[in-house]
């Protein structure tokens, strides 16, 4: 008693004793423990008594910094649907949310953005779109939907992330005028406040999204112009991961124009980057599109191979909404081969997901 634990075994024995006494609980099949819900308020009260308000504020500051750093470390892995990273965020979700609330309350906008960006990827992966939408709206209530050109830079960065994300949701829901207005608002802000090299990276995001909006309106010439404006910046600044998104969309434009050879070239340019950077989630979209190109050429065996490559990733990463698209296309392949029972099975697998 009173001596520090000597090794990991000592720590584990202490933690297990705390479990037996009901102070904490252990998450099954892990070495992760959770405090009993009544314990944090009690400990916070004791800290307030012993250290005062300054001690509590210092603890909150360290708490925010830790979870902001943690969120940054996890972001790319969560975005790529790494199951270990997603599981960690799921376990730590309440702590991330608490850290985010404190960061916003105390005006630590950069740390708030670090946490919010990882939570966004997490909710997207989990299909919890309404929860993210509600959280984003709450954050926008704090930043404001309009921002002055002399606003603190970190606040403006968070505002741009949230407003741009909301615009992307508007695009998915076919509220194209709302999406266009938001992206143009961000671009205008950037052009007024930042020097050209600093602004270009973010302006390229706006150009790309304006291309998506034009594409949804079937304005393919306009869309291509926006994508090429974004691509010029990204290639010049060696932003190859972002450039891959432009290559993909230019492939879509070429495909819409029945220019399948051109489309294939764009998709393969994007795929080379995603495979080299081990971005499986993004690579799956290129596999799927290459399957469509092969299917358009009546190369059904080749098409099936591409769809199955995409499907293997999407099933493994629990990307069921996207997997439904692969099921549908595999159903079409089976139907072309007059394997009607097999086609029906694929269509029903897709339908079950779409209806749910």
PDB file of C-alpha atoms in Angstrom, residues 4-311:
ATOM      1  CA  UNK A   4       3.637   2.607  -7.074  1.00  0.00           C
ATOM      2  CA  UNK A   5       2.737  -0.469  -9.157  1.00  0.00           C
ATOM      3  CA  UNK A   6       5.858  -2.327 -10.241  1.00  0.00           C
ATOM      4  CA  UNK A   7       4.651  -3.586 -13.615  1.00  0.00           C
ATOM      5  CA  UNK A   8       1.654  -4.092 -15.890  1.00  0.00           C
ATOM      6  CA  UNK A   9       0.544  -7.052 -13.808  1.00  0.00           C
ATOM      7  CA  UNK A  10       0.336  -4.871 -10.694  1.00  0.00           C
ATOM      8  CA  UNK A  11      -1.711  -2.305 -12.572  1.00  0.00           C
ATOM      9  CA  UNK A  12      -4.092  -4.977 -13.806  1.00  0.00           C
ATOM     10  CA  UNK A  13      -4.546  -6.433 -10.308  1.00  0.00           C
ATOM     11  CA  UNK A  14      -5.370  -2.956  -8.960  1.00  0.00           C
ATOM     12  CA  UNK A  15      -7.857  -2.333 -11.769  1.00  0.00           C
ATOM     13  CA  UNK A  16      -9.511  -5.717 -11.271  1.00  0.00           C
ATOM     14  CA  UNK A  17      -9.857  -5.008  -7.554  1.00  0.00           C
ATOM     15  CA  UNK A  18     -11.564  -1.715  -8.450  1.00  0.00           C
ATOM     16  CA  UNK A  19     -13.901  -3.679 -10.728  1.00  0.00           C
ATOM     17  CA  UNK A  20     -14.781  -6.022  -7.861  1.00  0.00           C
ATOM     18  CA  UNK A  21     -15.604  -3.030  -5.675  1.00  0.00           C
ATOM     19  CA  UNK A  22     -17.856  -1.483  -8.314  1.00  0.00           C
ATOM     20  CA  UNK A  23     -15.718   1.605  -8.925  1.00  0.00           C
ATOM     21  CA  UNK A  24     -15.061   0.752 -12.565  1.00  0.00           C
ATOM     22  CA  UNK A  25     -16.146  -1.806 -15.166  1.00  0.00           C
ATOM     23  CA  UNK A  26     -14.075  -3.617 -17.755  1.00  0.00           C
ATOM     24  CA  UNK A  27     -15.052  -3.680 -21.411  1.00  0.00           C
ATOM     25  CA  UNK A  28     -15.193  -7.384 -22.359  1.00  0.00           C
ATOM     26  CA  UNK A  29     -12.189  -8.827 -24.215  1.00  0.00           C
ATOM     27  CA  UNK A  30     -10.158  -5.630 -23.796  1.00  0.00           C
ATOM     28  CA  UNK A  31      -7.854  -3.991 -21.283  1.00  0.00           C
ATOM     29  CA  UNK A  32     -10.028  -0.886 -21.289  1.00  0.00           C
ATOM     30  CA  UNK A  33     -11.916   0.160 -18.146  1.00  0.00           C
ATOM     31  CA  UNK A  34     -14.789   2.572 -17.591  1.00  0.00           C
ATOM     32  CA  UNK A  35     -15.546   4.594 -14.492  1.00  0.00           C
ATOM     33  CA  UNK A  36     -18.880   4.039 -12.773  1.00  0.00           C
ATOM     34  CA  UNK A  37     -21.201   6.898 -13.909  1.00  0.00           C
ATOM     35  CA  UNK A  38     -21.427   8.318 -10.359  1.00  0.00           C
ATOM     36  CA  UNK A  39     -17.667   8.481  -9.885  1.00  0.00           C
ATOM     37  CA  UNK A  40     -16.633  11.398 -12.219  1.00  0.00           C
ATOM     38  CA  UNK A  41     -18.943  13.964 -10.518  1.00  0.00           C
ATOM     39  CA  UNK A  42     -17.708  12.803  -7.116  1.00  0.00           C
ATOM     40  CA  UNK A  43     -14.049  13.068  -8.141  1.00  0.00           C
ATOM     41  CA  UNK A  44     -14.637  16.458  -9.762  1.00  0.00           C
ATOM     42  CA  UNK A  45     -16.231  17.712  -6.532  1.00  0.00           C
ATOM     43  CA  UNK A  46     -13.256  16.468  -4.511  1.00  0.00           C
ATOM     44  CA  UNK A  47     -10.871  18.146  -6.944  1.00  0.00           C
ATOM     45  CA  UNK A  48     -12.804  21.402  -6.615  1.00  0.00           C
ATOM     46  CA  UNK A  49     -12.528  21.192  -2.828  1.00  0.00           C
ATOM     47  CA  UNK A  50      -8.801  20.503  -2.851  1.00  0.00           C
ATOM     48  CA  UNK A  51      -7.575  22.551  -5.842  1.00  0.00           C
ATOM     49  CA  UNK A  52     -10.298  25.116  -6.440  1.00  0.00           C
ATOM     50  CA  UNK A  53     -11.722  26.364  -9.746  1.00  0.00           C
ATOM     51  CA  UNK A  54      -8.235  26.890 -11.171  1.00  0.00           C
ATOM     52  CA  UNK A  55      -7.370  23.239 -10.637  1.00  0.00           C
ATOM     53  CA  UNK A  56     -10.552  22.103 -12.397  1.00  0.00           C
ATOM     54  CA  UNK A  57      -9.880  24.439 -15.322  1.00  0.00           C
ATOM     55  CA  UNK A  58      -6.337  23.116 -15.628  1.00  0.00           C
ATOM     56  CA  UNK A  59      -7.673  19.563 -15.688  1.00  0.00           C
ATOM     57  CA  UNK A  60     -10.245  20.512 -18.363  1.00  0.00           C
ATOM     58  CA  UNK A  61      -7.513  22.094 -20.498  1.00  0.00           C
ATOM     59  CA  UNK A  62      -5.356  18.978 -20.348  1.00  0.00           C
ATOM     60  CA  UNK A  63      -8.420  16.833 -21.020  1.00  0.00           C
ATOM     61  CA  UNK A  64      -9.236  18.786 -24.193  1.00  0.00           C
ATOM     62  CA  UNK A  65      -5.635  18.720 -25.423  1.00  0.00           C
ATOM     63  CA  UNK A  66      -5.373  14.982 -24.890  1.00  0.00           C
ATOM     64  CA  UNK A  67      -8.574  14.164 -26.783  1.00  0.00           C
ATOM     65  CA  UNK A  68      -7.819  16.641 -29.577  1.00  0.00           C
ATOM     66  CA  UNK A  69      -4.409  14.993 -30.085  1.00  0.00           C
ATOM     67  CA  UNK A  70      -6.037  11.574 -29.847  1.00  0.00           C
ATOM     68  CA  UNK A  71      -8.638  12.568 -32.456  1.00  0.00           C
ATOM     69  CA  UNK A  72      -5.912  13.801 -34.811  1.00  0.00           C
ATOM     70  CA  UNK A  73      -4.022  10.522 -34.498  1.00  0.00           C
ATOM     71  CA  UNK A  74      -7.161   8.515 -35.258  1.00  0.00           C
ATOM     72  CA  UNK A  75      -8.611  10.675 -38.046  1.00  0.00           C
ATOM     73  CA  UNK A  76      -7.079   9.097 -41.141  1.00  0.00           C
ATOM     74  CA  UNK A  77      -7.556   5.553 -39.852  1.00  0.00           C
ATOM     75  CA  UNK A  78     -11.222   6.215 -39.076  1.00  0.00           C
ATOM     76  CA  UNK A  79     -11.671   7.851 -42.495  1.00  0.00           C
ATOM     77  CA  UNK A  80     -10.267   4.686 -44.073  1.00  0.00           C
ATOM     78  CA  UNK A  81     -12.699   2.604 -41.988  1.00  0.00           C
ATOM     79  CA  UNK A  82      -9.957   0.882 -39.976  1.00  0.00           C
ATOM     80  CA  UNK A  83     -11.989  -1.236 -37.583  1.00  0.00           C
ATOM     81  CA  UNK A  84      -9.583  -0.889 -34.660  1.00  0.00           C
ATOM     82  CA  UNK A  85      -9.683   2.903 -34.934  1.00  0.00           C
ATOM     83  CA  UNK A  86     -13.466   2.945 -35.308  1.00  0.00           C
ATOM     84  CA  UNK A  87     -13.829   0.720 -32.236  1.00  0.00           C
ATOM     85  CA  UNK A  88     -11.604   3.031 -30.205  1.00  0.00           C
ATOM     86  CA  UNK A  89     -13.706   6.069 -31.107  1.00  0.00           C
ATOM     87  CA  UNK A  90     -16.862   4.117 -30.280  1.00  0.00           C
ATOM     88  CA  UNK A  91     -15.484   3.328 -26.822  1.00  0.00           C
ATOM     89  CA  UNK A  92     -14.264   6.899 -26.283  1.00  0.00           C
ATOM     90  CA  UNK A  93     -17.214   8.674 -27.923  1.00  0.00           C
ATOM     91  CA  UNK A  94     -18.577  10.265 -24.756  1.00  0.00           C
ATOM     92  CA  UNK A  95     -15.140  11.568 -23.808  1.00  0.00           C
ATOM     93  CA  UNK A  96     -14.656  13.055 -27.287  1.00  0.00           C
ATOM     94  CA  UNK A  97     -18.061  14.743 -27.041  1.00  0.00           C
ATOM     95  CA  UNK A  98     -17.313  16.103 -23.584  1.00  0.00           C
ATOM     96  CA  UNK A  99     -13.953  17.440 -24.735  1.00  0.00           C
ATOM     97  CA  UNK A 100     -15.664  19.050 -27.731  1.00  0.00           C
ATOM     98  CA  UNK A 101     -18.245  20.761 -25.510  1.00  0.00           C
ATOM     99  CA  UNK A 102     -15.548  22.170 -23.229  1.00  0.00           C
ATOM    100  CA  UNK A 103     -13.439  23.321 -26.191  1.00  0.00           C
ATOM    101  CA  UNK A 104     -16.386  25.201 -27.685  1.00  0.00           C
ATOM    102  CA  UNK A 105     -17.366  26.682 -24.316  1.00  0.00           C
ATOM    103  CA  UNK A 106     -13.847  27.987 -23.752  1.00  0.00           C
ATOM    104  CA  UNK A 107     -13.316  29.160 -27.344  1.00  0.00           C
ATOM    105  CA  UNK A 108     -10.540  26.693 -28.176  1.00  0.00           C
ATOM    106  CA  UNK A 109     -11.651  26.451 -31.789  1.00  0.00           C
ATOM    107  CA  UNK A 110      -8.672  24.621 -33.283  1.00  0.00           C
ATOM    108  CA  UNK A 111      -8.966  21.812 -30.741  1.00  0.00           C
ATOM    109  CA  UNK A 112     -12.721  21.711 -31.295  1.00  0.00           C
ATOM    110  CA  UNK A 113     -12.158  21.248 -35.029  1.00  0.00           C
ATOM    111  CA  UNK A 114      -9.674  18.410 -34.466  1.00  0.00           C
ATOM    112  CA  UNK A 115     -12.279  16.524 -32.461  1.00  0.00           C
ATOM    113  CA  UNK A 116     -15.234  17.424 -34.705  1.00  0.00           C
ATOM    114  CA  UNK A 117     -13.490  16.197 -37.868  1.00  0.00           C
ATOM    115  CA  UNK A 118     -12.826  12.754 -36.405  1.00  0.00           C
ATOM    116  CA  UNK A 119     -16.343  12.493 -34.998  1.00  0.00           C
ATOM    117  CA  UNK A 120     -17.684  13.368 -38.453  1.00  0.00           C
ATOM    118  CA  UNK A 121     -15.751  10.492 -40.045  1.00  0.00           C
ATOM    119  CA  UNK A 122     -16.872   8.172 -37.247  1.00  0.00           C
ATOM    120  CA  UNK A 123     -20.570   9.022 -37.620  1.00  0.00           C
ATOM    121  CA  UNK A 124     -20.315   8.689 -41.411  1.00  0.00           C
ATOM    122  CA  UNK A 125     -18.763   5.222 -41.121  1.00  0.00           C
ATOM    123  CA  UNK A 126     -21.437   4.187 -38.620  1.00  0.00           C
ATOM    124  CA  UNK A 127     -24.291   5.561 -40.735  1.00  0.00           C
ATOM    125  CA  UNK A 128     -25.365   7.815 -37.861  1.00  0.00           C
ATOM    126  CA  UNK A 129     -26.077  10.764 -40.136  1.00  0.00           C
ATOM    127  CA  UNK A 130     -28.797  12.400 -38.050  1.00  0.00           C
ATOM    128  CA  UNK A 131     -26.593  12.497 -34.970  1.00  0.00           C
ATOM    129  CA  UNK A 132     -23.782  14.161 -36.888  1.00  0.00           C
ATOM    130  CA  UNK A 133     -26.215  16.610 -38.482  1.00  0.00           C
ATOM    131  CA  UNK A 134     -27.533  17.597 -35.045  1.00  0.00           C
ATOM    132  CA  UNK A 135     -24.021  17.996 -33.649  1.00  0.00           C
ATOM    133  CA  UNK A 136     -22.934  20.072 -36.651  1.00  0.00           C
ATOM    134  CA  UNK A 137     -25.960  22.365 -36.295  1.00  0.00           C
ATOM    135  CA  UNK A 138     -25.178  22.857 -32.619  1.00  0.00           C
ATOM    136  CA  UNK A 139     -21.595  23.799 -33.451  1.00  0.00           C
ATOM    137  CA  UNK A 140     -22.740  26.219 -36.161  1.00  0.00           C
ATOM    138  CA  UNK A 141     -24.973  27.873 -33.565  1.00  0.00           C
ATOM    139  CA  UNK A 142     -21.787  28.671 -31.640  1.00  0.00           C
ATOM    140  CA  UNK A 143     -19.669  29.792 -34.613  1.00  0.00           C
ATOM    141  CA  UNK A 144     -22.506  31.590 -36.368  1.00  0.00           C
ATOM    142  CA  UNK A 145     -23.596  30.934 -39.948  1.00  0.00           C
ATOM    143  CA  UNK A 146     -21.918  34.125 -41.130  1.00  0.00           C
ATOM    144  CA  UNK A 147     -18.487  35.264 -40.095  1.00  0.00           C
ATOM    145  CA  UNK A 148     -16.640  38.548 -40.298  1.00  0.00           C
ATOM    146  CA  UNK A 149     -13.362  38.883 -42.137  1.00  0.00           C
ATOM    147  CA  UNK A 150     -11.604  39.843 -38.879  1.00  0.00           C
ATOM    148  CA  UNK A 151     -12.819  36.772 -36.957  1.00  0.00           C
ATOM    149  CA  UNK A 152     -10.096  34.697 -35.260  1.00  0.00           C
ATOM    150  CA  UNK A 153      -8.484  32.381 -37.760  1.00  0.00           C
ATOM    151  CA  UNK A 154      -9.167  29.192 -35.791  1.00  0.00           C
ATOM    152  CA  UNK A 155     -12.838  30.111 -35.468  1.00  0.00           C
ATOM    153  CA  UNK A 156     -13.033  30.787 -39.210  1.00  0.00           C
ATOM    154  CA  UNK A 157     -11.404  27.422 -39.977  1.00  0.00           C
ATOM    155  CA  UNK A 158     -13.998  25.593 -37.877  1.00  0.00           C
ATOM    156  CA  UNK A 159     -16.790  27.605 -39.513  1.00  0.00           C
ATOM    157  CA  UNK A 160     -15.539  26.685 -42.999  1.00  0.00           C
ATOM    158  CA  UNK A 161     -15.342  23.004 -42.092  1.00  0.00           C
ATOM    159  CA  UNK A 162     -18.877  22.950 -40.678  1.00  0.00           C
ATOM    160  CA  UNK A 163     -20.487  25.056 -43.418  1.00  0.00           C
ATOM    161  CA  UNK A 164     -18.710  23.076 -46.145  1.00  0.00           C
ATOM    162  CA  UNK A 165     -19.821  19.823 -44.581  1.00  0.00           C
ATOM    163  CA  UNK A 166     -23.400  21.062 -44.371  1.00  0.00           C
ATOM    164  CA  UNK A 167     -23.194  22.086 -48.037  1.00  0.00           C
ATOM    165  CA  UNK A 168     -22.072  18.558 -48.946  1.00  0.00           C
ATOM    166  CA  UNK A 169     -25.130  17.183 -47.156  1.00  0.00           C
ATOM    167  CA  UNK A 170     -27.318  19.639 -49.081  1.00  0.00           C
ATOM    168  CA  UNK A 171     -25.749  18.297 -52.278  1.00  0.00           C
ATOM    169  CA  UNK A 172     -26.563  14.694 -51.316  1.00  0.00           C
ATOM    170  CA  UNK A 173     -30.149  15.735 -50.561  1.00  0.00           C
ATOM    171  CA  UNK A 174     -30.406  17.579 -53.917  1.00  0.00           C
ATOM    172  CA  UNK A 175     -30.711  21.021 -52.306  1.00  0.00           C
ATOM    173  CA  UNK A 176     -28.346  22.328 -54.920  1.00  0.00           C
ATOM    174  CA  UNK A 177     -28.962  26.060 -54.520  1.00  0.00           C
ATOM    175  CA  UNK A 178     -28.225  25.822 -50.772  1.00  0.00           C
ATOM    176  CA  UNK A 179     -25.046  23.851 -51.437  1.00  0.00           C
ATOM    177  CA  UNK A 180     -23.870  26.305 -54.109  1.00  0.00           C
ATOM    178  CA  UNK A 181     -24.510  29.319 -51.899  1.00  0.00           C
ATOM    179  CA  UNK A 182     -22.509  27.846 -49.001  1.00  0.00           C
ATOM    180  CA  UNK A 183     -19.501  26.892 -51.115  1.00  0.00           C
ATOM    181  CA  UNK A 184     -19.404  30.259 -52.861  1.00  0.00           C
ATOM    182  CA  UNK A 185     -19.654  31.998 -49.461  1.00  0.00           C
ATOM    183  CA  UNK A 186     -16.589  30.094 -48.273  1.00  0.00           C
ATOM    184  CA  UNK A 187     -14.635  30.825 -51.464  1.00  0.00           C
ATOM    185  CA  UNK A 188     -15.436  34.537 -51.212  1.00  0.00           C
ATOM    186  CA  UNK A 189     -14.299  34.591 -47.583  1.00  0.00           C
ATOM    187  CA  UNK A 190     -11.009  32.891 -48.502  1.00  0.00           C
ATOM    188  CA  UNK A 191     -10.338  35.257 -51.387  1.00  0.00           C
ATOM    189  CA  UNK A 192     -10.844  38.263 -49.093  1.00  0.00           C
ATOM    190  CA  UNK A 193      -8.879  37.123 -46.064  1.00  0.00           C
ATOM    191  CA  UNK A 194      -5.981  34.844 -46.987  1.00  0.00           C
ATOM    192  CA  UNK A 195      -2.925  35.236 -49.157  1.00  0.00           C
ATOM    193  CA  UNK A 196      -3.079  33.261 -52.392  1.00  0.00           C
ATOM    194  CA  UNK A 197      -0.821  30.279 -51.511  1.00  0.00           C
ATOM    195  CA  UNK A 198      -2.550  29.844 -48.159  1.00  0.00           C
ATOM    196  CA  UNK A 199      -6.057  30.070 -49.605  1.00  0.00           C
ATOM    197  CA  UNK A 200      -5.590  27.937 -52.710  1.00  0.00           C
ATOM    198  CA  UNK A 201      -5.768  24.551 -50.991  1.00  0.00           C
ATOM    199  CA  UNK A 202      -9.146  25.380 -49.478  1.00  0.00           C
ATOM    200  CA  UNK A 203     -10.438  27.172 -52.554  1.00  0.00           C
ATOM    201  CA  UNK A 204      -9.732  23.987 -54.536  1.00  0.00           C
ATOM    202  CA  UNK A 205     -12.163  22.152 -52.262  1.00  0.00           C
ATOM    203  CA  UNK A 206     -14.859  24.685 -53.145  1.00  0.00           C
ATOM    204  CA  UNK A 207     -14.127  24.385 -56.870  1.00  0.00           C
ATOM    205  CA  UNK A 208     -14.438  20.603 -56.669  1.00  0.00           C
ATOM    206  CA  UNK A 209     -17.762  20.794 -54.844  1.00  0.00           C
ATOM    207  CA  UNK A 210     -19.125  23.353 -57.326  1.00  0.00           C
ATOM    208  CA  UNK A 211     -18.234  20.805 -59.996  1.00  0.00           C
ATOM    209  CA  UNK A 212     -20.303  18.206 -58.148  1.00  0.00           C
ATOM    210  CA  UNK A 213     -23.251  20.603 -58.042  1.00  0.00           C
ATOM    211  CA  UNK A 214     -22.994  21.361 -61.783  1.00  0.00           C
ATOM    212  CA  UNK A 215     -22.772  17.624 -62.459  1.00  0.00           C
ATOM    213  CA  UNK A 216     -25.991  17.010 -60.519  1.00  0.00           C
ATOM    214  CA  UNK A 217     -27.627  19.639 -62.730  1.00  0.00           C
ATOM    215  CA  UNK A 218     -26.405  17.711 -65.786  1.00  0.00           C
ATOM    216  CA  UNK A 219     -24.199  20.687 -66.714  1.00  0.00           C
ATOM    217  CA  UNK A 220     -21.228  18.507 -67.599  1.00  0.00           C
ATOM    218  CA  UNK A 221     -19.232  21.191 -69.395  1.00  0.00           C
ATOM    219  CA  UNK A 222     -19.501  23.512 -66.382  1.00  0.00           C
ATOM    220  CA  UNK A 223     -18.671  20.651 -64.027  1.00  0.00           C
ATOM    221  CA  UNK A 224     -15.545  19.782 -66.006  1.00  0.00           C
ATOM    222  CA  UNK A 225     -14.363  23.384 -65.816  1.00  0.00           C
ATOM    223  CA  UNK A 226     -14.696  23.424 -62.013  1.00  0.00           C
ATOM    224  CA  UNK A 227     -12.890  20.068 -61.646  1.00  0.00           C
ATOM    225  CA  UNK A 228     -10.049  21.231 -63.851  1.00  0.00           C
ATOM    226  CA  UNK A 229      -9.713  24.468 -61.815  1.00  0.00           C
ATOM    227  CA  UNK A 230      -9.427  22.365 -58.654  1.00  0.00           C
ATOM    228  CA  UNK A 231      -7.044  19.921 -60.324  1.00  0.00           C
ATOM    229  CA  UNK A 232      -4.698  22.665 -61.561  1.00  0.00           C
ATOM    230  CA  UNK A 233      -4.190  23.821 -57.973  1.00  0.00           C
ATOM    231  CA  UNK A 234      -3.833  20.347 -56.514  1.00  0.00           C
ATOM    232  CA  UNK A 235      -1.351  19.081 -59.083  1.00  0.00           C
ATOM    233  CA  UNK A 236       0.715  22.251 -58.765  1.00  0.00           C
ATOM    234  CA  UNK A 237       0.772  21.960 -54.958  1.00  0.00           C
ATOM    235  CA  UNK A 238       1.434  18.174 -55.035  1.00  0.00           C
ATOM    236  CA  UNK A 239      -1.896  17.412 -53.319  1.00  0.00           C
ATOM    237  CA  UNK A 240      -2.155  14.006 -54.949  1.00  0.00           C
ATOM    238  CA  UNK A 241      -4.713  12.501 -52.588  1.00  0.00           C
ATOM    239  CA  UNK A 242      -7.092  15.382 -53.302  1.00  0.00           C
ATOM    240  CA  UNK A 243      -6.222  15.344 -57.009  1.00  0.00           C
ATOM    241  CA  UNK A 244      -7.395  11.729 -57.103  1.00  0.00           C
ATOM    242  CA  UNK A 245     -10.899  12.975 -56.294  1.00  0.00           C
ATOM    243  CA  UNK A 246     -10.782  15.255 -59.320  1.00  0.00           C
ATOM    244  CA  UNK A 247      -9.518  12.411 -61.521  1.00  0.00           C
ATOM    245  CA  UNK A 248     -12.476  10.306 -60.364  1.00  0.00           C
ATOM    246  CA  UNK A 249     -15.037  12.988 -61.146  1.00  0.00           C
ATOM    247  CA  UNK A 250     -13.506  13.718 -64.544  1.00  0.00           C
ATOM    248  CA  UNK A 251     -13.888   9.993 -65.173  1.00  0.00           C
ATOM    249  CA  UNK A 252     -17.584  10.272 -64.315  1.00  0.00           C
ATOM    250  CA  UNK A 253     -17.954  13.161 -66.784  1.00  0.00           C
ATOM    251  CA  UNK A 254     -16.245  11.169 -69.551  1.00  0.00           C
ATOM    252  CA  UNK A 255     -18.439   8.166 -68.732  1.00  0.00           C
ATOM    253  CA  UNK A 256     -21.586  10.289 -69.002  1.00  0.00           C
ATOM    254  CA  UNK A 257     -20.379  11.320 -72.467  1.00  0.00           C
ATOM    255  CA  UNK A 258     -19.871   7.652 -73.412  1.00  0.00           C
ATOM    256  CA  UNK A 259     -16.109   8.284 -73.690  1.00  0.00           C
ATOM    257  CA  UNK A 260     -15.223   5.014 -71.958  1.00  0.00           C
ATOM    258  CA  UNK A 261     -11.525   4.947 -72.858  1.00  0.00           C
ATOM    259  CA  UNK A 262     -11.065   8.437 -71.411  1.00  0.00           C
ATOM    260  CA  UNK A 263     -13.100   7.534 -68.324  1.00  0.00           C
ATOM    261  CA  UNK A 264     -10.979   4.446 -67.720  1.00  0.00           C
ATOM    262  CA  UNK A 265      -7.791   6.519 -67.880  1.00  0.00           C
ATOM    263  CA  UNK A 266      -9.092   8.933 -65.228  1.00  0.00           C
ATOM    264  CA  UNK A 267     -10.240   6.107 -62.941  1.00  0.00           C
ATOM    265  CA  UNK A 268      -6.879   4.358 -63.216  1.00  0.00           C
ATOM    266  CA  UNK A 269      -5.038   7.593 -62.355  1.00  0.00           C
ATOM    267  CA  UNK A 270      -7.146   7.874 -59.191  1.00  0.00           C
ATOM    268  CA  UNK A 271      -6.750   4.175 -58.406  1.00  0.00           C
ATOM    269  CA  UNK A 272      -2.958   4.297 -58.646  1.00  0.00           C
ATOM    270  CA  UNK A 273      -2.888   6.954 -55.924  1.00  0.00           C
ATOM    271  CA  UNK A 274      -5.391   5.246 -53.639  1.00  0.00           C
ATOM    272  CA  UNK A 275      -3.663   1.875 -53.872  1.00  0.00           C
ATOM    273  CA  UNK A 276      -0.226   3.402 -53.279  1.00  0.00           C
ATOM    274  CA  UNK A 277      -1.532   5.274 -50.209  1.00  0.00           C
ATOM    275  CA  UNK A 278      -3.408   2.160 -48.934  1.00  0.00           C
ATOM    276  CA  UNK A 279      -6.733   4.025 -49.096  1.00  0.00           C
ATOM    277  CA  UNK A 280      -8.917   0.959 -49.552  1.00  0.00           C
ATOM    278  CA  UNK A 281     -12.203   2.710 -48.985  1.00  0.00           C
ATOM    279  CA  UNK A 282     -11.532   5.149 -51.829  1.00  0.00           C
ATOM    280  CA  UNK A 283      -9.986   2.493 -54.076  1.00  0.00           C
ATOM    281  CA  UNK A 284     -13.245   0.532 -53.871  1.00  0.00           C
ATOM    282  CA  UNK A 285     -15.045   3.348 -55.711  1.00  0.00           C
ATOM    283  CA  UNK A 286     -12.549   3.104 -58.572  1.00  0.00           C
ATOM    284  CA  UNK A 287     -12.923  -0.681 -58.735  1.00  0.00           C
ATOM    285  CA  UNK A 288     -16.685  -0.239 -58.971  1.00  0.00           C
ATOM    286  CA  UNK A 289     -16.450   2.355 -61.745  1.00  0.00           C
ATOM    287  CA  UNK A 290     -13.995   0.227 -63.705  1.00  0.00           C
ATOM    288  CA  UNK A 291     -16.548  -2.558 -63.409  1.00  0.00           C
ATOM    289  CA  UNK A 292     -19.175  -0.313 -64.958  1.00  0.00           C
ATOM    290  CA  UNK A 293     -16.809   0.545 -67.834  1.00  0.00           C
ATOM    291  CA  UNK A 294     -16.160  -3.159 -68.476  1.00  0.00           C
ATOM    292  CA  UNK A 295     -19.907  -3.838 -68.306  1.00  0.00           C
ATOM    293  CA  UNK A 296     -20.600  -1.107 -70.868  1.00  0.00           C
ATOM    294  CA  UNK A 297     -18.127  -2.893 -73.158  1.00  0.00           C
ATOM    295  CA  UNK A 298     -19.994  -6.182 -72.605  1.00  0.00           C
ATOM    296  CA  UNK A 299     -16.904  -7.593 -70.835  1.00  0.00           C
ATOM    297  CA  UNK A 300     -18.945  -9.277 -68.125  1.00  0.00           C
ATOM    298  CA  UNK A 301     -16.190 -11.470 -66.681  1.00  0.00           C
ATOM    299  CA  UNK A 302     -13.910  -8.444 -66.273  1.00  0.00           C
ATOM    300  CA  UNK A 303     -16.767  -6.402 -64.809  1.00  0.00           C
ATOM    301  CA  UNK A 304     -17.544  -9.121 -62.274  1.00  0.00           C
ATOM    302  CA  UNK A 305     -13.907  -9.183 -61.142  1.00  0.00           C
ATOM    303  CA  UNK A 306     -13.918  -5.431 -60.518  1.00  0.00           C
ATOM    304  CA  UNK A 307     -17.223  -5.525 -58.619  1.00  0.00           C
ATOM    305  CA  UNK A 308     -16.002  -8.375 -56.427  1.00  0.00           C
ATOM    306  CA  UNK A 309     -12.800  -6.455 -55.615  1.00  0.00           C
ATOM    307  CA  UNK A 310     -14.918  -3.511 -54.516  1.00  0.00           C
ATOM    308  CA  UNK A 311     -17.318  -5.744 -52.621  1.00  0.00           C
TER     309      UNK A 311
END
